[in-house]
Coordinates of C-alpha atoms in Angstrom, one line a residue:
M15 CA -111.8 -159.8 -11.2
K16 CA -113.3 -156.9 -13.1
L17 CA -116.7 -158.0 -14.4
L18 CA -119.2 -156.6 -16.8
L19 CA -122.8 -157.8 -16.2
V20 CA -124.9 -157.4 -19.4
S21 CA -128.7 -157.7 -19.5
A22 CA -129.4 -158.8 -23.1
N23 CA -133.2 -158.3 -22.8
R24 CA -134.5 -155.6 -25.2
E25 CA -138.2 -156.6 -25.2
R26 CA -140.4 -153.8 -24.1
S27 CA -143.8 -155.3 -24.9
P28 CA -145.9 -155.1 -22.8
Y29 CA -143.4 -153.6 -20.3
P30 CA -139.7 -153.2 -20.0
V31 CA -138.7 -155.8 -17.3
F32 CA -136.1 -154.9 -14.7
P33 CA -133.2 -157.4 -14.8
L34 CA -133.9 -159.0 -11.5
G35 CA -131.7 -162.1 -12.2
L36 CA -128.5 -159.9 -12.5
A37 CA -129.5 -157.9 -9.4
F38 CA -129.6 -161.2 -7.4
L39 CA -126.1 -162.0 -8.7
A40 CA -124.6 -158.6 -7.9
A41 CA -124.6 -159.1 -4.1
P42 CA -122.7 -162.4 -3.9
L43 CA -120.3 -161.2 -6.6
K44 CA -119.5 -158.1 -4.6
Q45 CA -119.1 -160.2 -1.4
A46 CA -116.6 -162.3 -3.3
G47 CA -114.5 -159.2 -4.0
H48 CA -115.2 -158.7 -7.7
Q49 CA -115.5 -155.2 -9.3
L50 CA -118.8 -154.8 -11.1
A51 CA -120.0 -152.7 -14.0
V52 CA -123.4 -153.1 -15.5
L53 CA -124.8 -152.6 -19.0
D54 CA -128.6 -152.8 -19.4
L55 CA -129.4 -153.0 -23.1
C56 CA -133.1 -152.5 -22.7
F57 CA -133.0 -148.8 -23.4
E58 CA -130.0 -148.6 -25.7
A59 CA -130.7 -147.4 -29.2
D60 CA -127.6 -149.2 -30.6
P61 CA -126.9 -152.2 -28.3
L62 CA -123.7 -153.4 -30.1
A63 CA -122.1 -150.0 -30.1
A64 CA -123.0 -149.5 -26.4
L65 CA -121.5 -152.9 -25.5
Q66 CA -118.3 -152.2 -27.5
A67 CA -117.9 -148.8 -25.9
T68 CA -118.4 -150.2 -22.4
V69 CA -116.0 -153.1 -22.9
V70 CA -113.3 -150.6 -24.1
A71 CA -114.0 -148.3 -21.2
E72 CA -114.2 -150.9 -18.4
Q73 CA -111.7 -153.5 -19.7
P74 CA -113.4 -156.4 -17.9
E75 CA -111.7 -159.7 -17.5
A76 CA -115.1 -161.5 -17.8
V77 CA -118.4 -160.5 -19.4
I78 CA -121.5 -162.2 -18.0
I79 CA -124.5 -162.0 -20.4
S80 CA -127.9 -162.8 -19.0
L81 CA -130.5 -164.1 -21.5
R82 CA -134.0 -163.7 -20.0
N83 CA -135.9 -165.3 -22.9
L84 CA -135.2 -167.1 -26.1
D85 CA -138.1 -165.4 -27.9
N86 CA -141.3 -163.4 -27.3
V87 CA -143.4 -166.6 -27.0
T88 CA -146.0 -165.1 -29.3
W89 CA -147.6 -166.9 -32.3
P90 CA -147.8 -166.0 -35.1
D91 CA -145.8 -162.8 -34.5
A92 CA -142.8 -164.7 -33.1
R93 CA -139.5 -162.9 -32.6
S94 CA -136.3 -164.8 -31.7
Y95 CA -133.6 -163.2 -29.6
L96 CA -130.8 -165.7 -30.4
S97 CA -129.1 -163.8 -33.2
G98 CA -129.0 -160.8 -30.9
L99 CA -127.2 -162.8 -28.3
T100 CA -124.7 -164.1 -30.9
D101 CA -123.9 -160.6 -31.9
L102 CA -123.2 -159.6 -28.3
V103 CA -120.9 -162.5 -27.8
T104 CA -119.0 -161.6 -31.0
V105 CA -118.4 -158.1 -29.7
C106 CA -116.8 -159.5 -26.5
K107 CA -114.9 -162.5 -27.8
G108 CA -111.2 -162.2 -27.5
R109 CA -111.4 -159.2 -25.2
A110 CA -112.7 -161.0 -22.2
T111 CA -114.0 -164.4 -21.1
V112 CA -117.7 -164.5 -22.2
I113 CA -120.1 -166.3 -19.8
V114 CA -123.7 -166.7 -20.8
G115 CA -126.5 -167.6 -18.3
G116 CA -130.0 -166.7 -17.4
S117 CA -133.4 -168.4 -17.6
G118 CA -133.5 -168.3 -21.4
F119 CA -130.1 -169.9 -21.6
S120 CA -131.0 -172.6 -19.1
L121 CA -133.8 -173.9 -21.3
M122 CA -131.4 -175.3 -23.9
P123 CA -127.9 -174.6 -22.7
L124 CA -125.9 -177.0 -24.9
E125 CA -127.6 -175.8 -28.1
I126 CA -127.5 -172.1 -27.2
L127 CA -123.8 -172.2 -26.2
A128 CA -122.9 -173.9 -29.5
A129 CA -125.0 -171.4 -31.5
C130 CA -123.8 -168.1 -29.8
G131 CA -120.1 -169.1 -29.5
A132 CA -119.6 -168.0 -25.8
D133 CA -116.7 -169.4 -23.9
I134 CA -118.7 -170.8 -21.0
G135 CA -122.4 -171.3 -20.0
L136 CA -123.9 -171.4 -16.6
V137 CA -127.2 -173.2 -16.1
G138 CA -129.7 -172.4 -13.3
E139 CA -129.3 -170.1 -10.3
G140 CA -125.9 -168.5 -10.3
E141 CA -125.6 -166.9 -6.9
Q142 CA -123.5 -169.7 -5.5
Q143 CA -122.0 -171.2 -8.7
L144 CA -120.9 -168.1 -10.5
P145 CA -118.4 -167.0 -7.8
L146 CA -117.1 -170.6 -7.7
L147 CA -116.7 -170.6 -11.5
L148 CA -114.9 -167.2 -11.5
D149 CA -112.6 -168.5 -8.8
R150 CA -111.7 -171.5 -10.9
L151 CA -111.0 -169.3 -13.9
A152 CA -108.8 -166.9 -11.9
Q153 CA -106.7 -169.9 -10.7
G154 CA -106.6 -171.5 -14.1
I155 CA -108.5 -174.6 -12.9
D156 CA -110.8 -176.6 -15.2
P157 CA -114.4 -175.8 -14.1
A158 CA -116.0 -178.8 -15.9
D159 CA -116.8 -180.6 -12.7
L160 CA -118.9 -177.7 -11.3
P161 CA -122.6 -178.2 -11.4
G162 CA -124.3 -176.2 -14.0
V163 CA -121.2 -175.3 -16.0
V164 CA -121.4 -175.9 -19.7
L165 CA -118.3 -175.9 -21.9
P166 CA -118.0 -175.7 -25.7
G167 CA -117.7 -179.1 -27.5
K168 CA -119.2 -181.0 -24.5
I169 CA -122.3 -183.1 -25.0
D170 CA -123.3 -183.0 -21.3
F171 CA -122.9 -181.2 -18.0
I172 CA -123.4 -181.8 -14.3
P173 CA -127.0 -180.7 -13.5
P174 CA -127.2 -177.4 -11.6
Q175 CA -127.9 -177.1 -7.9
T176 CA -130.6 -174.9 -6.5
V177 CA -129.6 -172.4 -3.8
S178 CA -130.8 -173.3 -0.4
R179 CA -131.2 -169.7 0.8
I180 CA -132.4 -167.0 -1.6
G181 CA -130.7 -163.7 -0.8
S182 CA -131.8 -160.1 -1.7
P183 CA -131.1 -158.4 -5.0
D184 CA -128.7 -155.5 -5.2
R185 CA -130.2 -152.8 -7.5
E186 CA -127.5 -150.2 -6.8
L187 CA -126.0 -150.4 -10.3
F188 CA -129.3 -150.5 -12.2
D189 CA -131.7 -147.7 -13.3
V190 CA -134.7 -148.5 -11.1
A191 CA -136.3 -145.1 -11.8
R192 CA -136.3 -145.7 -15.6
Y193 CA -138.2 -149.0 -15.2
L194 CA -140.7 -147.4 -12.9
K195 CA -141.3 -144.5 -15.3
E196 CA -141.6 -146.6 -18.5
G197 CA -142.9 -149.9 -17.0
G198 CA -145.1 -148.5 -14.3
M199 CA -143.9 -150.8 -11.5
A200 CA -140.9 -152.5 -9.8
N201 CA -140.6 -156.2 -9.8
L202 CA -140.0 -158.3 -6.7
Q203 CA -139.5 -162.1 -6.0
T204 CA -140.5 -163.7 -2.7
K205 CA -139.9 -167.4 -3.6
R206 CA -138.6 -169.8 -6.2
G207 CA -139.7 -173.3 -7.3
C208 CA -143.0 -174.7 -8.5
P209 CA -144.6 -177.9 -7.2
F210 CA -147.2 -177.9 -10.0
G211 CA -147.0 -179.6 -13.4
C212 CA -148.6 -177.6 -16.2
S213 CA -147.8 -179.5 -19.4
Y214 CA -145.9 -176.6 -21.1
C215 CA -144.4 -174.8 -18.2
T216 CA -140.6 -174.4 -17.6
Y217 CA -140.7 -173.0 -14.1
P218 CA -140.1 -176.4 -12.4
L219 CA -137.3 -177.1 -14.8
L220 CA -135.6 -173.7 -14.1
E221 CA -136.2 -173.4 -10.4
G222 CA -136.9 -176.9 -9.2
Q223 CA -140.2 -178.4 -7.9
Q224 CA -139.4 -177.6 -4.2
M225 CA -140.6 -174.2 -3.3
R226 CA -138.1 -172.0 -1.4
T227 CA -139.3 -168.8 0.3
R228 CA -137.2 -165.8 1.3
P229 CA -137.3 -164.5 4.9
V230 CA -140.2 -162.2 5.2
A231 CA -138.1 -159.6 7.1
E232 CA -135.8 -159.4 4.1
I233 CA -138.6 -158.9 1.7
I234 CA -140.1 -156.1 3.8
A235 CA -136.6 -154.5 4.0
E236 CA -136.4 -154.7 0.2
I237 CA -139.8 -153.1 -0.3
R238 CA -139.0 -150.3 2.2
S239 CA -135.8 -149.6 0.2
L240 CA -137.7 -149.5 -3.1
V241 CA -140.2 -147.1 -1.6
N242 CA -137.9 -144.9 0.3
D243 CA -134.7 -144.9 -1.8
H244 CA -136.2 -145.2 -5.3
G245 CA -139.7 -143.7 -5.0
V246 CA -141.4 -146.9 -6.0
D247 CA -145.2 -146.8 -5.5
Y248 CA -146.2 -149.9 -7.3
L249 CA -144.9 -153.5 -7.2
Y250 CA -145.3 -156.6 -9.3
F251 CA -144.6 -159.9 -7.5
V252 CA -143.0 -162.1 -10.2
D253 CA -143.6 -165.3 -8.2
D254 CA -145.1 -168.1 -10.3
I255 CA -147.9 -168.3 -7.7
F256 CA -148.1 -165.5 -5.1
N257 CA -150.7 -167.1 -2.8
Y258 CA -149.0 -170.5 -2.3
P259 CA -148.0 -171.6 0.3
V260 CA -151.0 -169.8 1.8
S261 CA -149.3 -169.5 5.2
F262 CA -146.4 -167.7 3.7
C263 CA -148.7 -165.4 1.8
E264 CA -150.5 -164.6 5.0
Q265 CA -147.3 -163.9 6.9
L266 CA -146.0 -161.6 4.1
C267 CA -149.2 -159.6 3.8
T268 CA -149.5 -159.2 7.5
A269 CA -145.9 -157.9 7.7
M270 CA -146.6 -155.5 4.9
I271 CA -149.6 -154.1 6.8
D272 CA -147.7 -153.9 10.0
A273 CA -144.9 -152.1 8.2
G274 CA -147.3 -149.4 6.9
L275 CA -145.7 -149.5 3.4
Q276 CA -147.4 -147.1 1.1
V277 CA -147.3 -149.2 -2.1
N278 CA -149.8 -150.9 -4.3
W279 CA -149.1 -154.2 -6.0
S280 CA -150.4 -157.0 -8.2
A281 CA -149.4 -160.7 -8.6
F282 CA -150.3 -164.0 -10.2
I283 CA -152.8 -166.0 -8.1
N284 CA -153.9 -169.7 -8.2
P285 CA -157.7 -169.8 -7.8
D286 CA -157.3 -173.0 -5.7
F287 CA -155.8 -171.1 -2.8
I288 CA -157.9 -168.0 -2.4
T289 CA -160.5 -167.3 0.3
P290 CA -162.4 -164.1 1.3
Q291 CA -160.2 -163.8 4.3
L292 CA -156.9 -164.1 2.3
L293 CA -158.2 -161.7 -0.4
D294 CA -159.1 -159.1 2.3
L295 CA -155.7 -159.5 3.8
M296 CA -154.0 -159.0 0.4
Q297 CA -156.1 -155.8 -0.3
R298 CA -155.3 -154.4 3.1
A299 CA -151.6 -155.0 2.2
G300 CA -151.9 -152.9 -0.9
C301 CA -153.1 -155.4 -3.6
D302 CA -155.2 -153.7 -6.2
A303 CA -155.2 -156.2 -9.1
I304 CA -154.6 -159.9 -9.6
E305 CA -153.9 -162.2 -12.5
F306 CA -155.0 -165.8 -13.0
G307 CA -153.2 -168.3 -15.2
T308 CA -156.5 -169.9 -16.1
D309 CA -155.5 -171.1 -19.6
S310 CA -158.9 -172.4 -20.7
G311 CA -162.6 -172.4 -19.9
S312 CA -163.0 -176.0 -21.0
P313 CA -162.8 -178.8 -18.4
G314 CA -161.1 -181.1 -20.9
M315 CA -158.5 -178.5 -21.8
L316 CA -157.7 -177.9 -18.1
T317 CA -157.0 -181.6 -17.9
S318 CA -155.0 -181.6 -21.1
L319 CA -152.8 -178.8 -19.9
C320 CA -152.4 -180.4 -16.5
K321 CA -153.8 -177.5 -14.5
S322 CA -154.2 -178.0 -10.8
F323 CA -157.6 -176.4 -10.4
T324 CA -161.2 -176.7 -11.6
L325 CA -163.6 -174.4 -13.4
G326 CA -165.6 -174.2 -10.2
Q327 CA -162.6 -172.8 -8.4
V328 CA -162.0 -170.3 -11.2
R329 CA -165.6 -169.1 -10.9
S330 CA -165.4 -168.8 -7.1
A331 CA -162.2 -166.9 -7.2
S332 CA -163.5 -164.5 -9.9
L333 CA -166.7 -163.9 -7.9
L334 CA -164.6 -163.0 -4.8
C335 CA -162.7 -160.5 -6.9
R336 CA -165.9 -158.9 -8.2
E337 CA -167.4 -158.7 -4.7
A338 CA -164.2 -157.1 -3.3
G339 CA -164.1 -154.5 -6.1
L340 CA -160.7 -155.8 -7.2
D341 CA -159.5 -155.6 -10.8
F342 CA -158.6 -159.1 -12.2
A343 CA -157.4 -160.6 -15.4
H344 CA -157.5 -164.2 -16.8
Y345 CA -154.6 -165.4 -19.0
I346 CA -155.7 -167.9 -21.7
I347 CA -153.7 -170.2 -24.0
F348 CA -155.4 -171.4 -27.1
G349 CA -154.3 -174.3 -29.3
G350 CA -153.1 -176.9 -26.8
P351 CA -153.6 -180.7 -27.2
G352 CA -157.3 -181.5 -27.7
E353 CA -158.3 -177.9 -28.6
T354 CA -161.3 -177.6 -30.9
E355 CA -163.6 -174.8 -32.0
E356 CA -166.0 -176.0 -29.3
T357 CA -163.5 -175.8 -26.5
I358 CA -162.4 -172.3 -27.8
L359 CA -166.0 -171.1 -27.6
D360 CA -166.4 -172.7 -24.1
T361 CA -163.5 -170.4 -23.0
F362 CA -165.1 -167.3 -24.5
Q363 CA -168.4 -168.2 -22.9
L364 CA -166.8 -168.6 -19.4
M365 CA -165.0 -165.3 -19.7
D366 CA -168.3 -163.6 -20.7
E367 CA -169.8 -165.1 -17.5
L368 CA -166.9 -164.1 -15.2
N369 CA -166.6 -160.6 -16.8
P370 CA -163.0 -159.9 -15.7
T371 CA -161.4 -156.5 -16.2
A372 CA -159.3 -158.1 -18.9
V373 CA -158.6 -161.4 -20.7
I374 CA -155.1 -161.8 -22.2
A375 CA -155.0 -164.6 -24.7
M376 CA -152.1 -166.3 -26.5
T377 CA -152.5 -168.5 -29.5
G378 CA -150.3 -171.5 -29.8
V379 CA -148.2 -173.1 -27.1
R380 CA -144.4 -172.7 -27.1
I381 CA -142.7 -176.1 -27.1
Y382 CA -139.7 -176.6 -24.8
P383 CA -137.6 -179.7 -24.2
R384 CA -138.2 -181.8 -21.1
T385 CA -141.8 -180.6 -20.7
R386 CA -144.8 -182.9 -21.0
L387 CA -146.0 -180.9 -24.0
Y388 CA -142.7 -181.8 -25.7
R389 CA -143.4 -185.5 -25.3
T390 CA -146.9 -185.0 -26.6
A391 CA -145.7 -183.1 -29.7
L392 CA -143.2 -185.9 -30.4
D393 CA -145.8 -188.6 -30.0
E394 CA -148.1 -186.8 -32.4
G395 CA -145.5 -186.1 -35.0
I396 CA -145.8 -182.3 -34.5
I397 CA -142.0 -182.2 -34.0
T398 CA -139.2 -184.7 -34.3
V399 CA -136.1 -185.1 -32.1
E400 CA -134.3 -183.2 -34.9
T401 CA -136.6 -180.2 -34.7
D402 CA -134.6 -177.0 -33.9
L403 CA -136.4 -175.7 -30.8
L404 CA -134.1 -172.8 -30.5
Q405 CA -136.4 -171.2 -33.1
P406 CA -139.9 -170.4 -31.8
T407 CA -141.8 -173.6 -32.3
F408 CA -145.5 -173.8 -31.2
Y409 CA -148.0 -176.6 -30.6
L410 CA -151.2 -176.0 -32.6
A411 CA -153.9 -178.6 -32.2
P412 CA -154.4 -180.3 -35.6
A413 CA -158.2 -179.9 -35.4
I414 CA -158.0 -176.1 -35.4
R415 CA -154.5 -175.3 -36.7
D416 CA -155.6 -173.6 -39.9
R417 CA -158.5 -171.7 -38.3
L418 CA -157.2 -170.8 -34.9
S419 CA -156.2 -167.2 -35.6
T420 CA -159.5 -166.5 -37.4
I421 CA -161.7 -168.0 -34.7
V422 CA -159.9 -166.2 -31.9
T423 CA -159.8 -162.9 -33.7
E424 CA -163.5 -162.9 -34.7
Q425 CA -164.5 -163.8 -31.1
A426 CA -162.1 -161.4 -29.4
M427 CA -163.2 -158.5 -31.5
Q428 CA -166.7 -158.8 -30.2
R429 CA -165.5 -158.2 -26.7
K430 CA -163.8 -155.0 -25.5
N431 CA -162.0 -156.6 -22.6
W432 CA -159.9 -159.0 -24.6
I433 CA -156.2 -158.6 -25.5
V434 CA -154.6 -160.9 -28.0
P435 CA -150.9 -159.9 -28.5
G436 CA -150.0 -162.3 -31.3
L437 CA -153.0 -161.2 -33.3
E438 CA -152.8 -157.5 -32.2
V439 CA -156.3 -157.3 -30.9
N440 CA -156.4 -154.3 -28.5
I441 CA -152.7 -154.2 -28.4
S442 CA -149.8 -153.0 -30.6
D443 CA -146.3 -151.6 -30.0
T444 CA -147.6 -148.2 -31.1
M445 CA -150.5 -148.4 -28.6
L446 CA -148.1 -149.4 -25.8
E447 CA -145.7 -146.6 -26.5
A448 CA -148.6 -144.1 -26.4
L449 CA -149.8 -145.4 -23.1
R450 CA -146.3 -145.0 -21.6
M451 CA -146.6 -141.2 -22.2
F452 CA -149.0 -141.2 -19.2
K453 CA -148.1 -141.9 -15.6
V454 CA -149.5 -145.4 -15.6
R455 CA -149.0 -147.6 -12.5
G456 CA -149.6 -151.3 -12.5
P457 CA -150.7 -153.6 -15.3
L458 CA -151.7 -151.8 -18.5
W459 CA -154.7 -154.1 -18.9
K460 CA -156.4 -152.2 -16.1
L461 CA -156.9 -149.4 -18.5
L462 CA -159.2 -151.5 -20.7
K463 CA -162.3 -150.5 -18.7
R464 CA -161.6 -146.9 -19.7
M465 CA -161.2 -147.6 -23.4
G466 CA -163.8 -147.9 -26.1
R467 CA -164.7 -150.7 -28.5
S468 CA -162.3 -153.5 -29.4
R469 CA -159.8 -152.7 -32.1
I470 CA -157.3 -154.6 -34.2
A471 CA -154.0 -153.3 -35.5
P472 CA -152.7 -154.4 -38.8
M473 CA -150.2 -157.3 -38.6
K474 CA -146.6 -156.4 -39.3

């Protein structure tokens, strides 16, 4: 079949994100004999006109639209992407079979399919199921019994299956250079699945709780191709946790060192699985910055958010980074169950003690179905079963709901290494566009140590 793969993501804050999910789909679709065209809407000034022109030019039999996120997950400046998806579907309807998938779609597939009007939805990983679905469509066979397939008017579907062996993405049809230029890095995935249980997190729902790693040799080959064929000199590993399992992390870093790959990189790290030896190995493999999903500096809030580590481990990991001269950032989420002004101040005090290169803080916790936070929000009457979670809906602890933004803004403004996207402390779309004028490699938060006092941009 002639297929058009469409990346619906247009969010460029803080970085334009390469459509890795579609790249993973491209290889098995080619192997199945399909003809592929790609439209990446991230850099299109008029996405609907671009889609219409591409559909007319390519005449695809099926259009596969990938929805990366439902919204920007930022309170109070929340932006939903659902209406944009609906507009894309409308352009294609009647001209081709419209299939919607992606991680954003998989969060609430029945609701999103009904809202956007697509012909078919596909939940979960598509490398195995999408070729099977397209084969059914070509033969005129009902695909309803395929795992992960969602059809209009249905109230249920067979749960998706996770792929047993993760392949390598095919980036041939995508503009890797544009993402490197404007995003400062190329993204790469080494594993899927998350065995941990943070109360708000959707990773285990999307990828399963069983962690599946890619063959190290294939990862090295992918990095070599990015460096040699695309001029990539900086990587970001998109794994939920890069350093777990520790043995796999060690194998990969050792292989990167042995391969002599001239590339720097950063990743998300769990402080519970870091040692001086592992950190040294990571640095010798090219790591120059790491990020921690710490969430809070309060022991009670770590328990409330179901984090797998302790404040002691956060302190130890941060100290290792400072001693190694490694830039590091802590990501914080304010407003979860049990949050008070006291626990907020505990977090600021811990970050003062640790003195990371940057602290990136979000206010409010996005509520998604099937998470522990969803059940908590129901029990507390924050939401009801009728609440439309397709629209950005956030948990804000009752004790500080009305004062959360004020407290966080006042405290963050006193510290030059804090970034609060929702409140525009030390970050704004204008600032990000200006930074992209320079040849910046790696996370933009690394630049904070070269900037002056904290600043706040006016809210839009």
